[in-house]
């Protein structure tokens, strides 16, 4: 019984000393900005956890800024999706404020290689392999692919690319310029009074020549 009382008394003294030590630790305003390595871009909404004080958690804002009250010597953990966790300790500072520059490393995860197959099972692959047509060689298949019928069928369904559209636009611009040179201002000959006068003169001359020939 005396041994149990002694153990409980020792545990009580240890707890009191720990609590007294925690009260004696200096309280500061711990602030800072969480950024990435190299680029210096902010890590928005990073989680900041005080491991030395009941795992109290805080969140940085969208610019990576955080600020909370902590003790000197507390262990702080920074976590964010896509970054390696970072653990730091608050150092001893002369004042009651401390600003830290937290730099987190990007987490690069390499996924295992995946090879897609067009068959749902090995049985379907065996059926497709056994029904594979190997009667034609590569030269015959290439000739069929480059035939006039094959190219015409592909041209009917495949949209034009940028180079083809540019060539068409250049050709249309060239034809427009030629039409302007031939017929400036795109004038309608039916609305040209000089053209009507020339036509009337030709008709009059034709009538006069027919009258002379009739005499």
XYZ file of N, CA and C in Angstrom:
645
model
N 0.842 -1.211 0.000
C 0.000 0.000 0.000
C 0.872 1.254 0.000
N 1.932 1.218 0.834
C 2.830 2.371 0.875
C 3.528 2.562 -0.471
N 3.844 1.445 -1.141
C 4.493 1.547 -2.457
C 3.572 2.196 -3.476
N 2.282 1.848 -3.449
C 1.311 2.444 -4.377
C 1.152 3.929 -4.121
N 1.120 4.317 -2.827
C 1.003 5.735 -2.489
C 2.238 6.495 -2.952
N 3.384 5.878 -2.831
C 4.620 6.542 -3.258
C 4.631 6.748 -4.768
N 4.164 5.726 -5.495
C 4.132 5.854 -6.964
C 3.160 6.944 -7.385
N 1.986 6.988 -6.773
C 1.014 8.021 -7.112
C 1.532 9.403 -6.764
N 2.235 9.528 -5.643
C 2.791 10.818 -5.263
C 3.868 11.270 -6.238
N 4.689 10.309 -6.738
C 5.729 10.642 -7.719
C 5.113 11.090 -9.039
N 4.053 10.389 -9.459
C 3.377 10.778 -10.700
C 2.762 12.155 -10.556
N 2.184 12.436 -9.379
C 1.594 13.758 -9.151
C 2.651 14.857 -9.193
N 3.798 14.607 -8.609
C 4.881 15.600 -8.658
C 5.384 15.811 -10.073
N 5.488 14.718 -10.856
C 5.926 14.843 -12.244
C 4.933 15.653 -13.064
N 3.642 15.408 -12.848
C 2.613 16.155 -13.562
C 2.640 17.626 -13.171
N 2.835 17.895 -11.896
C 2.889 19.290 -11.453
C 4.099 20.008 -12.022
N 5.230 19.297 -12.094
C 6.431 19.926 -12.638
C 6.276 20.202 -14.121
N 5.624 19.268 -14.851
C 5.393 19.478 -16.279
C 4.457 20.657 -16.509
N 3.403 20.738 -15.693
C 2.475 21.858 -15.839
C 3.144 23.175 -15.506
N 4.009 23.145 -14.469
C 4.718 24.365 -14.099
C 5.691 24.790 -15.184
N 6.344 23.763 -15.799
C 7.266 24.082 -16.898
C 6.523 24.657 -18.093
N 5.335 24.117 -18.343
C 4.548 24.631 -19.466
C 4.093 26.055 -19.205
N 3.770 26.364 -17.921
C 3.359 27.720 -17.621
C 4.532 28.685 -17.692
N 5.730 28.199 -17.409
C 6.896 29.074 -17.423
C 7.375 29.366 -18.843
N 6.980 28.530 -19.803
C 7.423 28.773 -21.175
C 6.832 30.079 -21.705
N 7.601 30.715 -22.534
C 7.226 32.031 -23.048
C 6.152 31.903 -24.123
N 5.145 32.744 -24.059
C 4.073 32.778 -25.047
C 4.377 33.875 -26.071
N 4.295 33.518 -27.351
C 4.575 34.471 -28.423
C 3.476 34.371 -29.482
N 3.443 35.385 -30.351
C 2.572 35.385 -31.525
C 3.370 34.820 -32.687
N 3.014 33.615 -33.128
C 3.760 32.914 -34.178
C 3.049 33.143 -35.514
N 3.730 33.808 -36.432
C 3.152 34.140 -37.734
C 4.140 33.755 -38.835
N 3.646 33.774 -40.061
C 4.528 33.470 -41.181
C 3.761 33.249 -42.464
N 4.500 32.925 -43.520
C 3.939 32.660 -44.840
C 4.504 31.336 -45.337
N 3.641 30.483 -45.847
C 4.036 29.180 -46.387
C 4.190 29.313 -47.893
N 5.389 29.020 -48.403
C 5.682 29.114 -49.832
C 6.274 27.798 -50.322
N 6.467 27.719 -51.648
C 7.033 26.524 -52.265
C 8.502 26.730 -52.575
N 9.206 25.636 -52.746
C 10.634 25.688 -53.059
C 10.821 26.138 -54.503
N 11.761 27.029 -54.734
C 12.095 27.452 -56.089
C 11.251 28.602 -56.583
N 9.967 28.359 -56.802
C 9.102 29.396 -57.372
C 8.718 30.456 -56.359
N 8.649 30.106 -55.081
C 8.231 31.073 -54.070
C 6.758 31.377 -54.059
N 5.951 30.564 -54.749
C 4.508 30.786 -54.761
C 3.903 30.382 -53.424
N 2.861 31.059 -52.991
C 2.249 30.716 -51.692
C 1.510 29.390 -51.752
N 1.530 28.682 -50.638
C 0.770 27.435 -50.498
C -0.516 27.784 -49.749
N -1.574 27.919 -50.489
C -2.832 28.346 -49.897
C -3.496 27.272 -49.056
N -4.098 27.706 -47.946
C -4.906 26.852 -47.082
C -4.122 25.648 -46.530
N -2.838 25.870 -46.237
C -2.040 24.818 -45.608
C -2.498 24.631 -44.156
N -2.403 23.409 -43.676
C -2.803 23.081 -42.304
C -1.590 23.195 -41.388
N -1.747 23.962 -40.297
C -0.680 24.186 -39.321
C -1.143 23.567 -37.997
N -0.381 22.579 -37.501
C -0.750 21.841 -36.295
C 0.323 22.014 -35.232
N -0.104 22.394 -34.038
C 0.805 22.518 -32.897
C 0.844 21.174 -32.178
N 1.891 20.391 -32.441
C 1.995 19.060 -31.860
C 2.275 19.093 -30.363
N 2.771 20.207 -29.854
C 3.116 20.304 -28.436
C 1.970 20.813 -27.582
N 0.866 21.208 -28.201
C -0.243 21.758 -27.430
C -1.557 21.181 -27.940
N -1.846 19.960 -27.535
C -3.113 19.283 -27.809
C -3.435 19.165 -29.299
N -2.384 19.138 -30.129
C -2.567 19.027 -31.584
C -3.534 20.089 -32.114
N -3.413 21.275 -31.570
C -4.273 22.373 -32.015
C -3.932 22.728 -33.461
N -4.946 22.785 -34.315
C -4.755 22.979 -35.754
C -5.275 24.336 -36.186
N -4.553 24.913 -37.137
C -4.936 26.187 -37.751
C -4.815 26.033 -39.270
N -5.342 26.994 -39.990
C -5.304 26.959 -41.455
C -4.783 28.288 -41.972
N -3.867 28.216 -42.930
C -3.380 29.426 -43.596
C -4.437 29.915 -44.587
N -4.355 31.175 -44.944
C -5.323 31.714 -45.905
C -4.872 31.383 -47.331
N -5.561 31.959 -48.310
C -5.246 31.643 -49.701
C -3.875 32.140 -50.134
N -3.288 33.073 -49.405
C -1.950 33.566 -49.718
C -0.879 32.902 -48.861
N -1.237 31.860 -48.122
C -0.281 31.125 -47.316
C 0.051 31.756 -45.978
N -0.670 32.800 -45.562
C -0.365 33.488 -44.303
C -1.083 32.812 -43.142
N -0.377 32.695 -42.001
C -0.960 32.129 -40.790
C -0.474 32.937 -39.592
N -1.211 32.874 -38.495
C -0.831 33.573 -37.271
C -1.650 33.001 -36.113
N -0.961 32.605 -35.036
C -1.636 32.083 -33.848
C -0.681 32.201 -32.659
N -1.214 31.964 -31.474
C -0.444 32.059 -30.229
C 0.137 30.682 -29.899
N 1.424 30.649 -29.562
C 2.099 29.398 -29.227
C 3.182 29.672 -28.191
N 3.832 28.619 -27.749
C 4.914 28.722 -26.777
C 6.256 28.532 -27.469
N 7.286 29.123 -26.887
C 8.638 28.901 -27.381
C 9.009 27.445 -27.149
N 9.534 26.810 -28.190
C 9.887 25.403 -28.104
C 8.816 24.460 -28.594
N 7.614 24.968 -28.966
C 6.567 24.099 -29.491
C 6.970 23.535 -30.855
N 6.521 22.325 -31.114
C 6.778 21.674 -32.399
C 5.569 21.883 -33.301
N 5.805 22.477 -34.464
C 4.731 22.843 -35.397
C 4.894 22.001 -36.660
N 3.788 21.447 -37.118
C 3.800 20.644 -38.344
C 2.946 21.334 -39.417
N 3.498 21.422 -40.632
C 2.805 22.026 -41.780
C 2.505 20.921 -42.789
N 1.263 20.842 -43.198
C 0.841 19.838 -44.179
C -0.052 20.486 -45.215
N 0.028 19.955 -46.437
C -0.826 20.415 -47.530
C -0.817 19.340 -48.610
N -1.903 19.242 -49.331
C -2.013 18.237 -50.382
C -1.020 18.566 -51.494
N -0.186 17.590 -51.853
C 0.799 17.778 -52.909
C 2.151 18.238 -52.416
N 2.349 18.309 -51.078
C 3.617 18.769 -50.518
C 4.042 17.811 -49.402
N 5.358 17.716 -49.220
C 5.884 16.917 -48.126
C 5.608 17.614 -46.799
N 5.181 16.864 -45.768
C 4.975 17.489 -44.448
C 6.282 18.073 -43.910
N 6.162 19.183 -43.213
C 7.326 19.886 -42.664
C 7.095 20.128 -41.180
N 8.097 19.795 -40.370
C 8.017 19.959 -38.919
C 9.115 20.921 -38.490
N 8.737 21.980 -37.754
C 9.686 22.981 -37.271
C 9.450 23.198 -35.780
N 10.446 23.784 -35.122
C 10.356 24.117 -33.699
C 10.484 25.622 -33.533
N 9.620 26.184 -32.729
C 9.657 27.633 -32.502
C 10.901 27.963 -31.677
N 11.781 28.805 -32.181
C 13.017 29.112 -31.451
C 12.802 30.162 -30.366
N 13.825 30.352 -29.591
C 13.805 31.387 -28.557
C 14.012 32.748 -29.214
N 13.132 33.691 -28.919
C 13.193 35.025 -29.517
C 13.172 36.058 -28.393
N 13.770 37.228 -28.624
C 13.802 38.246 -27.566
C 12.438 38.877 -27.308
N 11.634 39.058 -28.333
C 10.341 39.711 -28.153
C 9.220 38.709 -27.963
N 7.998 39.205 -28.147
C 6.828 38.352 -28.006
C 6.181 38.034 -29.344
N 6.901 38.280 -30.446
C 6.401 37.980 -31.782
C 7.521 37.323 -32.586
N 7.120 36.404 -33.460
C 8.089 35.736 -34.321
C 7.432 35.473 -35.669
N 8.119 35.871 -36.741
C 7.631 35.667 -38.102
C 8.551 34.672 -38.795
N 7.982 33.601 -39.304
C 8.749 32.533 -39.934
C 8.450 32.481 -41.426
N 9.456 32.063 -42.186
C 9.301 31.841 -43.627
C 9.346 30.336 -43.866
N 8.182 29.749 -44.041
C 8.068 28.299 -44.178
C 8.102 27.931 -45.662
N 9.053 27.084 -46.031
C 9.212 26.658 -47.428
C 8.945 25.157 -47.490
N 7.954 24.776 -48.283
C 7.566 23.375 -48.402
C 8.002 22.814 -49.744
N 8.341 21.542 -49.735
C 8.814 20.855 -50.938
C 7.645 20.188 -51.651
N 7.588 20.386 -52.982
C 6.533 19.735 -53.764
C 6.693 18.223 -53.705
N 5.581 17.558 -53.566
C 5.580 16.098 -53.489
C 5.304 15.533 -54.873
N 6.271 14.783 -55.396
C 6.150 14.176 -56.720
C 5.877 12.687 -56.525
N 4.735 12.242 -57.009
C 4.338 10.842 -56.888
C 4.318 10.206 -58.262
N 5.114 9.181 -58.444
C 5.163 8.459 -59.707
C 4.206 7.273 -59.643
N 3.229 7.281 -60.512
C 2.264 6.196 -60.567
C 2.831 5.026 -61.361
N 2.448 3.824 -61.038
C 2.938 2.671 -61.812
C 2.423 2.715 -63.241
N 3.210 2.146 -64.144
C 2.864 2.154 -65.562
C 1.631 1.300 -65.819
N 0.737 1.821 -66.627
C -0.494 1.122 -66.983
C -0.526 0.959 -68.489
N -0.714 -0.267 -68.944
C -0.795 -0.560 -70.374
C -2.237 -0.892 -70.729
N -2.939 -0.038 -71.466
C -4.328 -0.334 -71.831
C -4.390 -1.323 -72.989
N -5.346 -2.189 -72.941
C -5.583 -3.155 -74.000
C -7.011 -3.002 -74.504
N -7.220 -3.188 -75.826
C -8.588 -3.039 -76.362
C -9.460 -4.257 -76.136
N -8.953 -5.254 -75.423
C -9.733 -6.461 -75.175
C -10.048 -6.565 -73.692
N -11.251 -7.017 -73.388
C -11.676 -7.107 -71.997
C -11.085 -8.316 -71.287
N -10.707 -9.338 -72.026
C -10.167 -10.541 -71.411
C -9.187 -11.191 -72.372
N -8.444 -12.171 -71.872
C -7.491 -12.898 -72.704
C -8.191 -13.741 -73.754
N -9.434 -14.165 -73.456
C -10.187 -14.948 -74.436
C -10.530 -14.092 -75.657
N -10.950 -12.844 -75.437
C -11.240 -11.965 -76.574
C -9.983 -11.674 -77.375
N -8.854 -11.543 -76.701
C -7.593 -11.339 -77.428
C -7.264 -12.540 -78.297
N -7.453 -13.737 -77.775
C -7.165 -14.937 -78.570
C -8.065 -15.016 -79.788
N -9.358 -14.661 -79.618
C -10.275 -14.692 -80.759
C -9.859 -13.666 -81.810
N -9.514 -12.427 -81.365
C -9.091 -11.401 -82.315
C -7.783 -11.780 -82.991
N -6.884 -12.406 -82.256
C -5.596 -12.802 -82.840
C -5.782 -13.909 -83.864
N -6.650 -14.853 -83.573
C -6.871 -15.949 -84.518
C -7.587 -15.471 -85.773
N -8.421 -14.439 -85.667
C -9.138 -13.900 -86.826
C -8.396 -12.772 -87.515
N -7.158 -12.543 -87.144
C -6.384 -11.459 -87.731
C -6.048 -11.790 -89.181
N -6.289 -10.821 -90.071
C -6.025 -11.002 -91.495
C -4.588 -10.581 -91.790
N -3.769 -11.555 -92.129
C -2.353 -11.283 -92.440
C -2.030 -11.646 -93.877
N -3.067 -11.699 -94.699
C -2.834 -12.088 -96.095
C -2.146 -11.000 -96.899
N -2.293 -9.750 -96.511
C -1.688 -8.647 -97.246
C -0.466 -8.147 -96.505
N 0.539 -7.749 -97.270
C 1.739 -7.215 -96.657
C 1.593 -5.707 -96.468
N 2.619 -5.096 -95.919
C 2.550 -3.663 -95.607
C 2.454 -2.808 -96.866
N 3.107 -3.206 -97.932
C 3.095 -2.397 -99.168
C 1.688 -2.351 -99.750
N 0.996 -3.489 -99.738
C -0.370 -3.510 -100.282
C -1.301 -2.647 -99.441
N -1.160 -2.719 -98.119
C -2.007 -1.908 -97.249
C -1.732 -0.418 -97.425
N -0.468 -0.061 -97.620
C -0.142 1.346 -97.839
C -0.719 1.836 -99.149
N -0.650 1.026 -100.184
C -1.217 1.426 -101.480
C -2.721 1.624 -101.384
N -3.390 0.758 -100.628
C -4.831 0.934 -100.449
C -5.146 2.202 -99.663
N -4.320 2.509 -98.679
C -4.565 3.704 -97.871
C -4.330 4.973 -98.668
N -3.424 4.929 -99.670
C -3.109 6.104 -100.483
C -3.841 6.116 -101.813
N -4.804 5.244 -101.988
C -5.563 5.244 -103.230
C -6.479 6.467 -103.307
N -6.962 6.736 -104.522
C -7.825 7.906 -104.724
C -9.132 7.762 -103.938
N -9.715 6.565 -103.926
C -10.965 6.370 -103.219
C -10.788 6.573 -101.711
N -9.678 6.038 -101.165
C -9.447 6.179 -99.729
C -9.187 7.634 -99.345
N -8.384 8.331 -100.157
C -8.104 9.736 -99.864
C -9.359 10.595 -100.004
N -10.197 10.294 -100.994
C -11.438 11.058 -101.164
C -12.394 10.824 -99.994
N -12.460 9.579 -99.503
C -13.332 9.299 -98.356
C -12.832 9.997 -97.096
N -11.507 10.012 -96.894
C -10.967 10.702 -95.727
C -11.141 12.211 -95.844
N -10.999 12.758 -97.055
C -11.154 14.197 -97.240
C -12.583 14.654 -96.989
N -13.546 13.741 -97.156
C -14.950 14.116 -96.949
C -15.311 14.218 -95.472
N -14.569 13.555 -94.621
C -14.931 13.537 -93.201
C -13.902 14.233 -92.311
N -12.661 14.346 -92.768
C -11.621 14.967 -91.949
C -11.658 16.483 -92.147
N -11.749 17.263 -91.084
C -11.766 18.732 -91.249
C -10.418 19.262 -91.706
N -10.457 20.438 -92.318
C -9.232 21.057 -92.805
C -8.409 21.578 -91.626
N -7.093 21.512 -91.780
C -6.217 22.031 -90.736
C -5.920 23.504 -90.988
N -5.050 24.071 -90.169
C -4.751 25.497 -90.279
C -4.082 25.877 -91.574
N -3.167 25.031 -92.062
C -2.464 25.350 -93.308
C -3.409 25.354 -94.498
N -4.337 24.384 -94.534
C -5.292 24.352 -95.641
C -6.214 25.566 -95.606
N -6.694 25.942 -94.437
C -7.555 27.109 -94.352
C -6.807 28.379 -94.742
N -5.534 28.465 -94.369
C -4.765 29.640 -94.770
C -4.578 29.687 -96.280
N -4.347 28.512 -96.917
C -4.202 28.482 -98.372
C -5.497 28.896 -99.063
N -6.633 28.432 -98.522
C -7.920 28.809 -99.111
C -8.160 30.315 -98.965
N -7.837 30.869 -97.804
C -8.023 32.309 -97.597
C -7.117 33.122 -98.522
N -5.886 32.643 -98.714
C -4.984 33.349 -99.641
C -5.502 33.302 -101.073
N -6.033 32.147 -101.474
C -6.571 32.035 -102.831
C -7.781 32.944 -103.021
N -8.663 32.994 -102.021
C -9.823 33.870 -102.119
C -9.409 35.342 -102.151
N -8.412 35.708 -101.354
C -7.931 37.094 -101.377
C -7.318 37.437 -102.721
N -6.578 36.476 -103.324
C -5.979 36.718 -104.638
C -7.050 36.903 -105.708
N -8.102 36.069 -105.683
C -9.189 36.216 -106.658
C -9.921 37.536 -106.475
N -10.101 37.951 -105.230
C -10.764 39.229 -104.979
C -9.965 40.389 -105.538
N -8.649 40.360 -105.353
C -7.799 41.420 -105.895
C -7.843 41.442 -107.411
N -7.833 40.269 -108.041
C -7.920 40.234 -109.510
C -9.251 40.780 -110.005
N -10.334 40.457 -109.310
C -11.640 40.977 -109.722
C -11.701 42.490 -109.578
N -11.031 43.027 -108.547
C -11.015 44.475 -108.387
C -10.255 45.157 -109.516
N -9.179 44.488 -109.980
C -8.395 45.073 -111.079
C -9.184 45.038 -112.375
N -9.879 43.914 -112.606
C -10.640 43.780 -113.848
C -11.880 44.670 -113.826
N -12.605 44.648 -112.733
C -13.854 45.400 -112.624
C -13.787 46.216 -111.335
N -13.228 47.394 -111.409
C -13.057 48.217 -110.225
C -14.406 48.613 -109.643
N -14.436 48.578 -108.311
C -15.639 48.921 -107.534
C -16.803 47.986 -107.816
N -16.513 46.865 -108.493
C -17.558 45.899 -108.811
C -18.779 46.588 -109.431
N -18.534 47.455 -110.450
C -19.630 48.198 -111.083
C -20.483 47.262 -111.931
N -21.764 47.465 -111.896
C -22.706 46.686 -112.692
C -22.812 47.324 -114.071
N -22.475 46.565 -115.140
C -22.537 47.167 -116.485
C -23.938 47.629 -116.874
N -24.972 47.043 -116.326
C -26.336 47.446 -116.681
C -26.672 48.825 -116.151
N -25.942 49.287 -115.141
C -26.190 50.617 -114.593
C -25.216 51.651 -115.129
N -24.403 51.293 -116.102
C -23.413 52.209 -116.669
C -24.021 52.917 -117.884
N -24.224 54.248 -117.857
C -24.841 54.943 -119.007
C -23.941 54.910 -120.241
N -22.644 54.890 -120.065
C -21.747 54.822 -121.234
C -21.893 53.486 -121.944
N -22.088 52.412 -121.161
C -22.297 51.110 -121.797
C -23.601 51.096 -122.578
N -24.667 51.689 -122.014
C -25.938 51.768 -122.749
C -25.791 52.618 -124.019
N -25.039 53.721 -123.916
C -24.844 54.550 -125.112
C -24.093 53.811 -126.198
N -23.061 53.050 -125.813
C -22.314 52.272 -126.804
C -23.187 51.203 -127.433
N -24.058 50.572 -126.607
C -24.958 49.559 -127.163
C -25.945 50.164 -128.156
N -26.484 51.342 -127.825
C -27.439 52.002 -128.745
C -26.745 52.383 -130.043
N -25.507 52.864 -129.945
C -24.769 53.212 -131.162
C -24.533 51.979 -132.026
N -24.199 50.898 -131.418
C -23.983 49.688 -132.202
C -25.268 49.231 -132.880
N -26.401 49.338 -132.157
C -27.673 48.941 -132.764
C -28.029 49.876 -133.930
N -27.790 51.181 -133.724
C -28.107 52.157 -134.794
C -27.247 51.906 -136.025
N -25.958 51.681 -135.824
C -25.066 51.395 -136.952
C -25.474 50.111 -137.663
N -25.937 49.155 -136.901
C -26.367 47.904 -137.529
C -27.613 48.112 -138.374
N -28.547 48.929 -137.900
C -29.747 49.202 -138.696
C -29.409 49.968 -139.965
N -28.493 50.940 -139.852
C -28.110 51.712 -141.033
C -27.410 50.838 -142.058
N -26.573 49.949 -141.612
C -25.870 49.072 -142.561
C -26.855 48.136 -143.245
N -27.888 47.676 -142.547
C -28.869 46.802 -143.187
C -29.704 47.584 -144.206
N -30.020 48.870 -143.930
C -30.758 49.684 -144.889
C -29.946 49.890 -146.154
N -28.652 50.154 -146.041
C -27.808 50.356 -147.217
C -27.742 49.070 -148.072
N -27.657 47.975 -147.391
C -27.562 46.717 -148.129
C -28.867 46.405 -148.839
N -30.010 46.872 -148.278
C -31.298 46.596 -148.940
C -31.449 47.438 -150.209
N -30.821 48.609 -150.330
C -30.879 49.426 -151.537
C -29.999 48.811 -152.597
